[in-house]
XYZ file of C-alpha atoms in Angstrom:
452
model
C 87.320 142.880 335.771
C 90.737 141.809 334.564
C 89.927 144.649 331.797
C 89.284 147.411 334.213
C 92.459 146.524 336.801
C 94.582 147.274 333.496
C 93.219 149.957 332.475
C 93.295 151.242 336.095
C 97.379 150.596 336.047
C 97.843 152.022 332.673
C 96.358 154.957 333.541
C 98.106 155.560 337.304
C 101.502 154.546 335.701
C 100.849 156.941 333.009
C 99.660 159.872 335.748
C 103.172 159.517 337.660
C 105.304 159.343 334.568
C 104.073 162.847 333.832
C 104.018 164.187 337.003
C 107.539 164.579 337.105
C 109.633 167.669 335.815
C 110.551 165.789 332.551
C 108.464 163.301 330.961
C 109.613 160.771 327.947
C 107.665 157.992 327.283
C 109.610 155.778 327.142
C 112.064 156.472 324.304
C 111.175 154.455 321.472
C 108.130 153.015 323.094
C 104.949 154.294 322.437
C 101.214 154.324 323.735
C 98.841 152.645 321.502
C 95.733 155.507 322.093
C 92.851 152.927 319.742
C 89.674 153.883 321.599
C 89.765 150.690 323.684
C 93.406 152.538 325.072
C 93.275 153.217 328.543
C 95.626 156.389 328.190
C 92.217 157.328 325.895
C 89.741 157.338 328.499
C 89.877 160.242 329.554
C 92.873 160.044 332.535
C 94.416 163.139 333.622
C 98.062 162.546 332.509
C 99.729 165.266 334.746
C 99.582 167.513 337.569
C 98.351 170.678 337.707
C 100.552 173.418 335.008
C 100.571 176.504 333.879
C 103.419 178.029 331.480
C 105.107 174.396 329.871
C 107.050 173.522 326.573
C 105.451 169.989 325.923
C 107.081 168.020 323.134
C 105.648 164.569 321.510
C 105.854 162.278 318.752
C 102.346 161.191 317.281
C 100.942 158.906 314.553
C 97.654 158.687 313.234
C 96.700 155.290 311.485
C 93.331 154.720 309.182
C 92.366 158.308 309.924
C 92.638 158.327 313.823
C 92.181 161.817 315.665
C 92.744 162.825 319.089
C 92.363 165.845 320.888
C 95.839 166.502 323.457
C 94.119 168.816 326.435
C 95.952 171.449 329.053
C 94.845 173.674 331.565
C 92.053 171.258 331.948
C 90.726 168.313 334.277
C 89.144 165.279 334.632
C 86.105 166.364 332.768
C 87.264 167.964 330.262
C 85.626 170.730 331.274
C 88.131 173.607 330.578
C 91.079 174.858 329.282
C 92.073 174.146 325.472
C 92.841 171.301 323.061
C 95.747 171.028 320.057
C 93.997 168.582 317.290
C 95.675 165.326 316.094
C 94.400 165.413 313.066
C 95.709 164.075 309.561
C 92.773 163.166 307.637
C 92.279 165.826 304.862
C 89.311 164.764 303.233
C 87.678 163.820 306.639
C 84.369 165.567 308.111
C 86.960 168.263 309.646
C 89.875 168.994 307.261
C 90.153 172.473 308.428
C 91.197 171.222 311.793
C 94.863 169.855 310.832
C 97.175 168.284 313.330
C 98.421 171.410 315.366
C 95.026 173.342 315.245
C 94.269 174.799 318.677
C 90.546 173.255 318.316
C 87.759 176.219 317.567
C 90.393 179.105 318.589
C 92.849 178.804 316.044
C 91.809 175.825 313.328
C 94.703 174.408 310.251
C 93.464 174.137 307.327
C 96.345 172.729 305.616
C 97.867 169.144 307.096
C 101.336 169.381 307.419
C 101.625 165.877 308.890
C 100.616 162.588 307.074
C 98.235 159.658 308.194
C 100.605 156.924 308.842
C 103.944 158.995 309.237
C 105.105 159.608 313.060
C 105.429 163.682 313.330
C 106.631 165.834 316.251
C 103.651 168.429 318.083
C 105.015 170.651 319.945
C 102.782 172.960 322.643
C 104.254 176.491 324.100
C 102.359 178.136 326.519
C 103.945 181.317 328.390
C 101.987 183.959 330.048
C 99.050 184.661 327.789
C 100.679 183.031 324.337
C 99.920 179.693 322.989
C 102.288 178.261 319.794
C 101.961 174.996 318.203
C 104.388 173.373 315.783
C 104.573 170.374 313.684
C 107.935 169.586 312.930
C 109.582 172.455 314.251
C 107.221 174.549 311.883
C 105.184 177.287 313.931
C 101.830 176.934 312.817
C 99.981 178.460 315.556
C 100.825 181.561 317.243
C 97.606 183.018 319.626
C 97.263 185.423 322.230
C 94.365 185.238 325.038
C 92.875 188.851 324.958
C 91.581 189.923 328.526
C 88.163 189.536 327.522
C 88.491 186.565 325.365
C 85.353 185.973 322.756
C 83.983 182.262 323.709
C 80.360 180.848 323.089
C 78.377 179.189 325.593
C 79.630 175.737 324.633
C 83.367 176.850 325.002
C 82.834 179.506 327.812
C 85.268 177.727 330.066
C 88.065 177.648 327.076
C 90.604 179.699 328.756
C 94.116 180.140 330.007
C 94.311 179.064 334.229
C 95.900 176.061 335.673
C 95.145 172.296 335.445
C 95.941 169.269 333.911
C 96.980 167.346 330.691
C 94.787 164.790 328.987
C 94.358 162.666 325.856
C 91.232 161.732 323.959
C 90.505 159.638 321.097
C 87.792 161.199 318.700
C 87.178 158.378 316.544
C 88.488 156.675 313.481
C 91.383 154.202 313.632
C 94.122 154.935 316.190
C 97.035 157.040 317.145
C 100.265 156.178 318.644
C 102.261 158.597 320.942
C 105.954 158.597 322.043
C 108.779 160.034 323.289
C 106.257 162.667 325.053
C 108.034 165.494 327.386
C 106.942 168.228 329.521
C 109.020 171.362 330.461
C 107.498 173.565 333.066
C 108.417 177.085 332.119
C 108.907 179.987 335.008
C 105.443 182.405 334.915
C 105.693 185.789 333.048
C 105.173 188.562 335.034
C 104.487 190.711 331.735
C 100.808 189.641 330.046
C 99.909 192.598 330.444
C 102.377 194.021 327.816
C 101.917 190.935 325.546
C 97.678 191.170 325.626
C 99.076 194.428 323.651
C 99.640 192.430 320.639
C 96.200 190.434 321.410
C 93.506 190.605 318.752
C 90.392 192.754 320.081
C 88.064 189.444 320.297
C 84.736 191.872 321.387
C 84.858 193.139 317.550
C 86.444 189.973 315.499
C 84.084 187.853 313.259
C 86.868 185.416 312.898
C 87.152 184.316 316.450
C 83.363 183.909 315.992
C 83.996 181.515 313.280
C 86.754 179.450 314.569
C 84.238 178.650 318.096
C 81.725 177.789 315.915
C 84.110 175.129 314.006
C 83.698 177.315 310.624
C 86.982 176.520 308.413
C 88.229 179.863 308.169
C 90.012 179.430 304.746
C 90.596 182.346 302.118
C 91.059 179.701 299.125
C 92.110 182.732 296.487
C 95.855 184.796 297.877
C 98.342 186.186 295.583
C 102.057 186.730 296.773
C 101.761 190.339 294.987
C 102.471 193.913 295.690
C 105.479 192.655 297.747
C 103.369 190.509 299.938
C 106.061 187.717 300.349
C 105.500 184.295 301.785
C 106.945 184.952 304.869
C 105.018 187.834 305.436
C 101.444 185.815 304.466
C 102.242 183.175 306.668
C 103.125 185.878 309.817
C 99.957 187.673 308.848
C 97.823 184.564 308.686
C 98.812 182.921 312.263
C 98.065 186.211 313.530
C 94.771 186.892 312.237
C 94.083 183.381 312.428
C 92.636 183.126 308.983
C 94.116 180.085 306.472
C 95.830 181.144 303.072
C 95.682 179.041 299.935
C 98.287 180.458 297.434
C 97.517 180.894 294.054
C 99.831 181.488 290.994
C 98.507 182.896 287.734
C 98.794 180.885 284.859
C 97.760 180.872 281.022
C 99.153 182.071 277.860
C 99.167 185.738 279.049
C 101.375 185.210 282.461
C 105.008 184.240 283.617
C 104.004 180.931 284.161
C 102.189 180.207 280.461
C 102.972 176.702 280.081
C 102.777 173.522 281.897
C 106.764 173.290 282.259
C 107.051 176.581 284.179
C 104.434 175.287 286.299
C 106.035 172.499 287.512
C 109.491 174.527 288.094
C 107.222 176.840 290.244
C 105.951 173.554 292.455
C 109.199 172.105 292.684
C 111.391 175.454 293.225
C 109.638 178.552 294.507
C 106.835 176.969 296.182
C 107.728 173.659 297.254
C 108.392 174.625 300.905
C 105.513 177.281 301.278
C 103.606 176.732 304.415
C 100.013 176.729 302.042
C 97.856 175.230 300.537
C 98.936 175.987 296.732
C 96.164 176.160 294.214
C 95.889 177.182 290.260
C 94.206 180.469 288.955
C 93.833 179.523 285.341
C 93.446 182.124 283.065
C 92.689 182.416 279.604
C 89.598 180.012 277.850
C 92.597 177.965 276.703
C 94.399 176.758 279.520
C 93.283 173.568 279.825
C 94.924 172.914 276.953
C 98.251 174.573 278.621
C 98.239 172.807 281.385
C 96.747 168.859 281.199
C 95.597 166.636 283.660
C 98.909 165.785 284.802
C 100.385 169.075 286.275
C 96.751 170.029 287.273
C 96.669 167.215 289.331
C 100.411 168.506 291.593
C 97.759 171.609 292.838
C 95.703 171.385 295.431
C 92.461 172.610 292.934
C 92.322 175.036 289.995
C 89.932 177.683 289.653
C 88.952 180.230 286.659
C 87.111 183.103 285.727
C 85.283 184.804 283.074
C 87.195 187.834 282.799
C 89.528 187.023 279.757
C 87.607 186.105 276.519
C 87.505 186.887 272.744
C 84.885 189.736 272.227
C 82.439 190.730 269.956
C 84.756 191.472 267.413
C 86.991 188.470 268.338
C 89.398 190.666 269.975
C 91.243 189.027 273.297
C 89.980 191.146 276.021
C 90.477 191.715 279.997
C 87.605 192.868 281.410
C 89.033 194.580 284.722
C 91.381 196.643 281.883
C 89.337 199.530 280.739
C 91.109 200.539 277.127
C 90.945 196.485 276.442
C 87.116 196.442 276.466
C 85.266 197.241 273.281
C 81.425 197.594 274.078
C 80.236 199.987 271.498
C 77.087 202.446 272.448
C 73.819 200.658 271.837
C 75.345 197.198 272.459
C 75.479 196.659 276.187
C 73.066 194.134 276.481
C 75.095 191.911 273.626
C 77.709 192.342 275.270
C 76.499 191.521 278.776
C 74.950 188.375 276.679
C 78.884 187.241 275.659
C 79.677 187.539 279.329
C 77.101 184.999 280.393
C 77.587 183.282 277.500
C 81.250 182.905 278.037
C 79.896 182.345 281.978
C 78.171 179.254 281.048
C 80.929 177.642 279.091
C 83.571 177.584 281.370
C 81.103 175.910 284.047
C 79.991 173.630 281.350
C 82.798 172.313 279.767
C 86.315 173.861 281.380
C 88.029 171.307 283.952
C 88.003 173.676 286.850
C 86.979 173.268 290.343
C 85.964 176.648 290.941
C 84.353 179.596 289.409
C 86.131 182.985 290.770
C 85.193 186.491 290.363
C 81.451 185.378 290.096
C 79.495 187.971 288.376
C 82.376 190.906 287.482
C 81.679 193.144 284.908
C 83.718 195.360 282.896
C 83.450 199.109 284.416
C 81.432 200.300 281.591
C 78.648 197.777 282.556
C 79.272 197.982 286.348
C 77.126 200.941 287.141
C 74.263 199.632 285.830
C 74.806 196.271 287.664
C 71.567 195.575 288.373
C 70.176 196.505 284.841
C 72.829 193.810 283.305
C 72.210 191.136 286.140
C 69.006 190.189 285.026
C 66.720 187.622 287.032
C 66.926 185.722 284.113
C 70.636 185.623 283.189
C 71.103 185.009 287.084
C 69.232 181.856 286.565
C 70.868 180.360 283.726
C 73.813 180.735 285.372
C 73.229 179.608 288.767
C 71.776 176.777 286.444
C 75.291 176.088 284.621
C 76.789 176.189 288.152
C 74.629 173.853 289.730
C 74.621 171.364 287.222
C 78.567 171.661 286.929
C 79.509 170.576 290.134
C 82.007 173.589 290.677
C 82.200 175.352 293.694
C 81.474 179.069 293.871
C 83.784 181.257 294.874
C 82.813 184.269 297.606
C 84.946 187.343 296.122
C 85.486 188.986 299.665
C 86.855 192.733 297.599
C 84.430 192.874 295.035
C 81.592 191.702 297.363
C 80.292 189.379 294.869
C 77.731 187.730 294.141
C 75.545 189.297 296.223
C 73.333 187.810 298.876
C 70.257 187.124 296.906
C 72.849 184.632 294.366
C 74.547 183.120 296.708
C 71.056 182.461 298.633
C 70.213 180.726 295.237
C 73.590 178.733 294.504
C 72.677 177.193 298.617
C 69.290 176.007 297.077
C 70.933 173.957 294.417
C 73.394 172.772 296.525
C 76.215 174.440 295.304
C 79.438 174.985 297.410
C 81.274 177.442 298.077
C 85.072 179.149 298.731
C 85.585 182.586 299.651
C 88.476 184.462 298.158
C 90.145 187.822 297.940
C 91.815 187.835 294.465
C 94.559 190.646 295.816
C 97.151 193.044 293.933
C 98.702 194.044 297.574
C 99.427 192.735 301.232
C 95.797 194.329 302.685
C 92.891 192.768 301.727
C 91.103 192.799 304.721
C 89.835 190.452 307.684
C 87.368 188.432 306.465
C 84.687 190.416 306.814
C 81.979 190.183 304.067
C 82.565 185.891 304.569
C 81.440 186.284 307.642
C 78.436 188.690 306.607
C 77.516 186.339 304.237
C 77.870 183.371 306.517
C 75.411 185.102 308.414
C 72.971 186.409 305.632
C 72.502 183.379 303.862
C 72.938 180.568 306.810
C 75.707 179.000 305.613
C 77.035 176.081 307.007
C 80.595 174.083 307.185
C 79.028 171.413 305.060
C 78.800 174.008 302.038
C 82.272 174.779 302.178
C 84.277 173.072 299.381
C 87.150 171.284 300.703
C 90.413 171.953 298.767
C 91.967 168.363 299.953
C 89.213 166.567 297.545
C 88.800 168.603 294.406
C 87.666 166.126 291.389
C 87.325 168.047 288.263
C 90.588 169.536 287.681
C 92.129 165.931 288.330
């Protein structure tokens, strides 16, 4: 009884605090929200609002998560919710503190478990921004005919009210919380221009079925810059992981110039920053140490020695040396050279799956053999590597990655791109589709083992 008339005032105090124009709680004081919290159970904590600037200070403790609700009501029943979310290796590490849950999911966590952070919530006409320490991370706008399933049909811009709710784990604290009302736009129309078409995007599809939407394999090339990446990605709503070539044949060909790249050019990229190793010697370029400061490494098979011990590039024509009459020894030094690096190279990943120099390519299928598709798939399974989705080259094809699913092989999808387009995600969502994937056989890049 003496439980319930507390958590009765908690919640009523808490109601009228935000009720007014301005809230702060209490400046330096903060709501414990454990899920015996009363500001947790569900209470609305404000009256009705539409266009708003809300401001807060949160912290997560022992992997705590909480969802922060608006345009909603007692029931939860509507509107949307920004994730509190900082545990990275956690069931849902592509929903990051910030995320606007299933519409627009993070996958990389720009605030720590156990650090307070500011979340910040915009919402103006038919535009809703997030930030996490004054670093936009969200920027989505409502079509008119918004895509939502049939659990999420009510997710929608309207009116209503604010709530908090614990999702499990340890706890989170909140502070120094603040609500700005904002005066109404009288020009959605104009900004639903900018809107992604939501009757035709697989993405959107994705994100409402809690899919991390995550190309793990971007290059800044072609004068795609970061700044332009990170613009394109909030607007697509599709993640970036950033990857840097290195080995013995690039700029950065040695473990030093790696590190000068992490602390200099990279170090305040809004990604998820990952290795593409190149050359079979680079794990002896770059050792456990400096492998370890990237989020995961992966690798190829498209630079090897070849038949005549000559270094070769595959995807560079005048490099490769297959002589009439010896196709199918060469196709064996691919797989060969296949089956090594997912045997014995330190990588997380194998990228490129299945590329073949352009000599062998139009006979693809005549090369790909059932049976050098098993050994492989084989290699791969017994590795423990994930296997990358090439979303250009289309590769592998259904049928393999059908196979790599059986043996419980995971997987990353990845572009691999010379220039700023590379598309929308499209053949991960075929693929997603063809071969039933699932978010459990997504690798996540916040626990990669190998490389470490």
């Amino acid at each position: 009884m003496k439980r319930e008339i507390i958590r009765k005032i908690a919640a009523a105090l808490l109601a009228f605090a935000l009720a007014s124009k301005f809230l702060l709680a209490g400046a330096g004081a903060s709501f414990g929200v454990s899920q015996e919290s009363p500001v947790f159970s569900g209470a609305a904590l404000s009256q009705p609002a539409r266009d708003f600037v809300l401001t807060g200070k949160f912290l997560t403790k022992d992997r705590g998560s909480a969802n922060l609700y608006f345009h909603t009501d007692s029931n939860l029943s509507k509107g949307y919710a920004v994730a509190i979310n900082n545990d990275a290796t956690g069931k849902h590490w592509w929903r990051a503190s910030g995320s606007l849950a299933s519409t627009r999911n993070v996958a990389k966590h720009f605030a720590r478990d156990g650090e307070w952070f500011e979340l910040k919530i915009k919402v103006h006409g038919a535009e809703i921004s997030t930030w996490i320490d004054g670093l936009k991370v969200v920027e989505y706008i409502e079509p008119q005919k918004p895509f939502r399933t049939k659990e999420n049909q009510n997710m929608k811009l309207g009116s209503g009210t604010f709530a908090l709710k614990h999702l499990g784990g340890g706890s989170v604290l909140v502070k120094d919380l603040k609500i700005e009302p904002l005066p109404p736009r009288n020009d959605i129309s104009n900004q639903r221009t900018n809107a992604i078409d939501e009757e035709t995007d697989g993405v959107i599809r994705l994100h409402q079925r809690d899919f991390p939407v995550l190309n793990f394999h971007v290059h800044l090339k072609g004068g795609f810059t970061a700044d332009w990446a990170f613009a394109k990605s909030r607007k697509f709503g599709i993640n970036y992981a950033i990857a840097p070539n290195c080995g013995r044949d690039f700029e950065l060909n040695r473990a030093e110039k790696a590190a000068d790249y992490l602390d200099f050019e990279a170090k305040d990229y809004p990604f998820i920053i990952c290795m593409q190793a190149e050359g079979r010697e680079w794990h002896k370029l770059f050792g456990r140490d400096i492998r370890g400061r990237f989020a995961y490494v992966f690798t190829d098979a498209m630079t090897f020695d070849d038949l005549s011990g000559k270094r070769t590039h595959i995807w560079r024509s005048n490099e490769v040396n297959c002589p009439a009459g010896e196709e199918q020894k060469y196709m064996d030094l691919i797989v060969d050279t296949i089956c090594n690096i997912l045997e014995n190279e330190p990588a997380d990943v194998y990228a490129n799956p299945m590329r073949l120099p352009e000599i062998l390519e139009k006979d693809f299928g005549k090369y790909w053999t059932p049976e050098r598709r098993r050994r492989v798939l084989d290699s791969l399974a017994k590795s423990g590597k994930a296997l990358e989705i090439n979303l250009l080259t289309r590769l592998p094809d259904f049928d393999f990655i059908k196979s790599a699913k059986a043996r419980g092989v995971k997987f990353t999808f990845g572009s691999n791109n010379a220039a700023p387009e590379f598309g929308k995600f499209e053949y991960a969502c075929e693929a997603i589709e063809k071969c039933g994937l699932s978010p459990d056989d997504i690798f996540n890049p916040h626990s990669a083992k190998i490389s470490k």
